[in-house]
Tab-separated table of C-alpha atoms in Angstrom:
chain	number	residue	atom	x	y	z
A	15	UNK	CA	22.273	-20.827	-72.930
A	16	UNK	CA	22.335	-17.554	-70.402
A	17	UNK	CA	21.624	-15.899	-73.465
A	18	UNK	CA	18.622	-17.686	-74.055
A	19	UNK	CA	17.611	-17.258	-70.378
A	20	UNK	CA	18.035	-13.535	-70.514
A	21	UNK	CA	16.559	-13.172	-73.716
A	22	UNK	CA	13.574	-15.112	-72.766
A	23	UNK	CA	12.977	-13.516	-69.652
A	24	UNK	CA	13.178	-10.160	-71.417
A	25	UNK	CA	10.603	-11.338	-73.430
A	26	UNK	CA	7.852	-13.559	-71.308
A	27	UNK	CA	8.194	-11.877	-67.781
A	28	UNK	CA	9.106	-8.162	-69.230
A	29	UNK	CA	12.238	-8.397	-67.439
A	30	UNK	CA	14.495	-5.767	-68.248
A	31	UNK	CA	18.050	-4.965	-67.428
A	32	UNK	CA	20.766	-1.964	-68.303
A	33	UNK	CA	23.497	-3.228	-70.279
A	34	UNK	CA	26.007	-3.038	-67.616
A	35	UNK	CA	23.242	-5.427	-65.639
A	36	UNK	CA	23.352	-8.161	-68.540
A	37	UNK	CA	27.358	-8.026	-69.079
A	38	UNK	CA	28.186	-8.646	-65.153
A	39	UNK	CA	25.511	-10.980	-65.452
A	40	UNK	CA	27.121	-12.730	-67.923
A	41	UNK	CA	30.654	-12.337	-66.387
A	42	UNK	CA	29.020	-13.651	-62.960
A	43	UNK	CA	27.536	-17.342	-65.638
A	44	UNK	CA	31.280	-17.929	-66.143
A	45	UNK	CA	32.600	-17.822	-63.090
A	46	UNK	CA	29.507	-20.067	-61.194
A	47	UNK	CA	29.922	-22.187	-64.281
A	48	UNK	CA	33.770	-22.661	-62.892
A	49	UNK	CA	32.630	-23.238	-59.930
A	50	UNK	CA	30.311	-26.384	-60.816
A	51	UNK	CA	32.649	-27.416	-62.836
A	52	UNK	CA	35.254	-27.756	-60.596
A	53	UNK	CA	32.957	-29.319	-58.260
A	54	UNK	CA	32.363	-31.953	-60.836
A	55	UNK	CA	36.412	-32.208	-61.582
A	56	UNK	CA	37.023	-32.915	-57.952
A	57	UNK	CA	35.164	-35.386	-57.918
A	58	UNK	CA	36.018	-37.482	-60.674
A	59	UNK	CA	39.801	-36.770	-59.270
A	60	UNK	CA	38.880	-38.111	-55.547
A	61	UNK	CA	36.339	-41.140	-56.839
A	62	UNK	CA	37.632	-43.723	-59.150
A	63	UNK	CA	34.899	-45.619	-60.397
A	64	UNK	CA	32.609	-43.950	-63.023
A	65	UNK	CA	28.852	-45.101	-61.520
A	66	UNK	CA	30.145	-43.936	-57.744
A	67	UNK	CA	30.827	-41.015	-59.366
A	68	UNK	CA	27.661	-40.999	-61.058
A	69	UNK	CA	25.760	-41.622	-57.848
A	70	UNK	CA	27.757	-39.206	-55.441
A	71	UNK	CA	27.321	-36.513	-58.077
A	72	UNK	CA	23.716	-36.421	-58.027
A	73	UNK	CA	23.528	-36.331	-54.161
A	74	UNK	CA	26.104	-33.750	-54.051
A	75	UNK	CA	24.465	-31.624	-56.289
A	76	UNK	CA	21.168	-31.686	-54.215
A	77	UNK	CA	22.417	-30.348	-51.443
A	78	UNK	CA	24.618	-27.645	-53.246
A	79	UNK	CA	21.788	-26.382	-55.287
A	80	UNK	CA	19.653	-26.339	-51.799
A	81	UNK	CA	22.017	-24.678	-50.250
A	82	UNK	CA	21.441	-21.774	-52.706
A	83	UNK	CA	18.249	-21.556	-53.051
A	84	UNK	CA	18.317	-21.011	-49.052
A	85	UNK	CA	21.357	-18.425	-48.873
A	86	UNK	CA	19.287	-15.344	-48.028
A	87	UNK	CA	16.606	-16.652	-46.162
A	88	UNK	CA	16.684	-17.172	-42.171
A	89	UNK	CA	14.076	-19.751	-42.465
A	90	UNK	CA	15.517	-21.846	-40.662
A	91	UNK	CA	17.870	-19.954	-38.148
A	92	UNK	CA	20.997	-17.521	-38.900
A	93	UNK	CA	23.433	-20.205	-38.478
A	94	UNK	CA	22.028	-22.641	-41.326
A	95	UNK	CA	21.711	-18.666	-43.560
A	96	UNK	CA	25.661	-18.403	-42.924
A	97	UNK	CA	26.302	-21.750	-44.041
A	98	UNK	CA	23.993	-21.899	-46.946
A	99	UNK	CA	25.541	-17.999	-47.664
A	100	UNK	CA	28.925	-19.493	-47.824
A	101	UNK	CA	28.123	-22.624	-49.890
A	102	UNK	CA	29.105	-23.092	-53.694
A	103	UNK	CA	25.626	-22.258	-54.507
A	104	UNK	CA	24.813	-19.182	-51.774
A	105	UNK	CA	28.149	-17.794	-53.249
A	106	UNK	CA	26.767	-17.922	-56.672
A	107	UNK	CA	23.377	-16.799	-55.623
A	108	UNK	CA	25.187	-13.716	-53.911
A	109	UNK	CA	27.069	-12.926	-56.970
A	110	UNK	CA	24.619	-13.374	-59.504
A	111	UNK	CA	21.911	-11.304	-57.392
A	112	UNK	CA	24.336	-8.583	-57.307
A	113	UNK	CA	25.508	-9.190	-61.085
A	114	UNK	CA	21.769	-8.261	-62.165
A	115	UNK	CA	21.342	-4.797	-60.231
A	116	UNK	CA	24.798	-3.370	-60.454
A	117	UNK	CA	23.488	-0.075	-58.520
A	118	UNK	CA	23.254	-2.983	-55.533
A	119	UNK	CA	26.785	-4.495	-56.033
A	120	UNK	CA	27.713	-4.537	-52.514
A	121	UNK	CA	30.599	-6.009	-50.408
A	122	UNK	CA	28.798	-9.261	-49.796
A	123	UNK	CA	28.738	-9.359	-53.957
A	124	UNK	CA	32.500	-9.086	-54.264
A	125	UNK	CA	32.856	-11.556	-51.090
A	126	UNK	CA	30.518	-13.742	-53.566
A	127	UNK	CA	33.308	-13.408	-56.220
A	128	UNK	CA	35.911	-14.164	-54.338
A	129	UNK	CA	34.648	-17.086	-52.797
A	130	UNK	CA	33.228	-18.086	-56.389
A	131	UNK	CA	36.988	-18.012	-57.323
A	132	UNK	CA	38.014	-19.781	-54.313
A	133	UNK	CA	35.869	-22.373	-54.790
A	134	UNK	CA	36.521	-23.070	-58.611
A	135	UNK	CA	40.404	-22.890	-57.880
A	136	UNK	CA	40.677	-25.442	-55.199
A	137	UNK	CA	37.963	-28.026	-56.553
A	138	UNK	CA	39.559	-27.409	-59.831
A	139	UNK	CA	43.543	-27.993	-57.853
A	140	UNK	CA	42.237	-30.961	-56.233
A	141	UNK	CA	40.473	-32.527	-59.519
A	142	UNK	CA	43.568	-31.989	-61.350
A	143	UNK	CA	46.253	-33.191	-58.190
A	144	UNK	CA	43.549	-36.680	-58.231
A	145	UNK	CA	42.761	-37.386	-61.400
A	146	UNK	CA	44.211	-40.174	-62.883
A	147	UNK	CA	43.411	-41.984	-66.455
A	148	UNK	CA	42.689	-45.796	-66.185
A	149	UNK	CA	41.698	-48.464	-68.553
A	150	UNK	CA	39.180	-51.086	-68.209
């Protein structure tokens, strides 16, 4: 699908990219895919029943994606900007930005891989420590 989305964009907004650019890009769809993932893993480990699962999911994910979306902007104040920059999402946001233009990769875009990382690893540990099989 990030194929698609790169391909497309190439092709209806003229965006264009070095091949380094769509390889860490690429790279950088993996690991925020891990960390999504491993959001959604913790939480089936930590919430037994399938429709509160269902339900927390979808407000989790609000407020994740939000998060991003908002993790270079001091809109509303530095403090909300360093949490929203430190979020799942502002992490992935960081990493990607930095995955496109890699004449820009910066500190903050390996701090954005690391905590990428971080996150997918302990969502992922605490998923797999919680999760437990049941029958109905």
């Amino acid at each position: 699908m990030s194929v698609v989305v790169l391909v497309a964009a190439a092709v209806v907004e003229n965006v264009t990219l070095d091949p380094a650019a769509y390889l860490l890009t690429l790279l950088g769809v993996i690991f925020s895919s891990a960390v999504f993932l491993g959001v959604g893993q913790a939480l089936v480990g930590l919430i037994k029943s399938p429709d509160a699962v269902n339900a927390v999911g979808r407000l989790s994910y609000l407020p994740l994606f939000a998060l991003g979306l908002f993790a270079h902007s001091t809109i509303f104040g530095t403090t909300f900007e360093t949490i929203a920059r430190w979020s799942p999402g502002g992490a992935v946001v960081t990493l990607l930005a930095g995955a496109m233009q890699p004449a820009a990769w910066s500190a903050d875009t390996w701090w954005g891989l690391l905590a990428s990382v971080f996150y997918a690893v302990v969502f992922a540990g605490i998923g797999i420590r919680w999760f437990q099989w049941s029958t109905r």
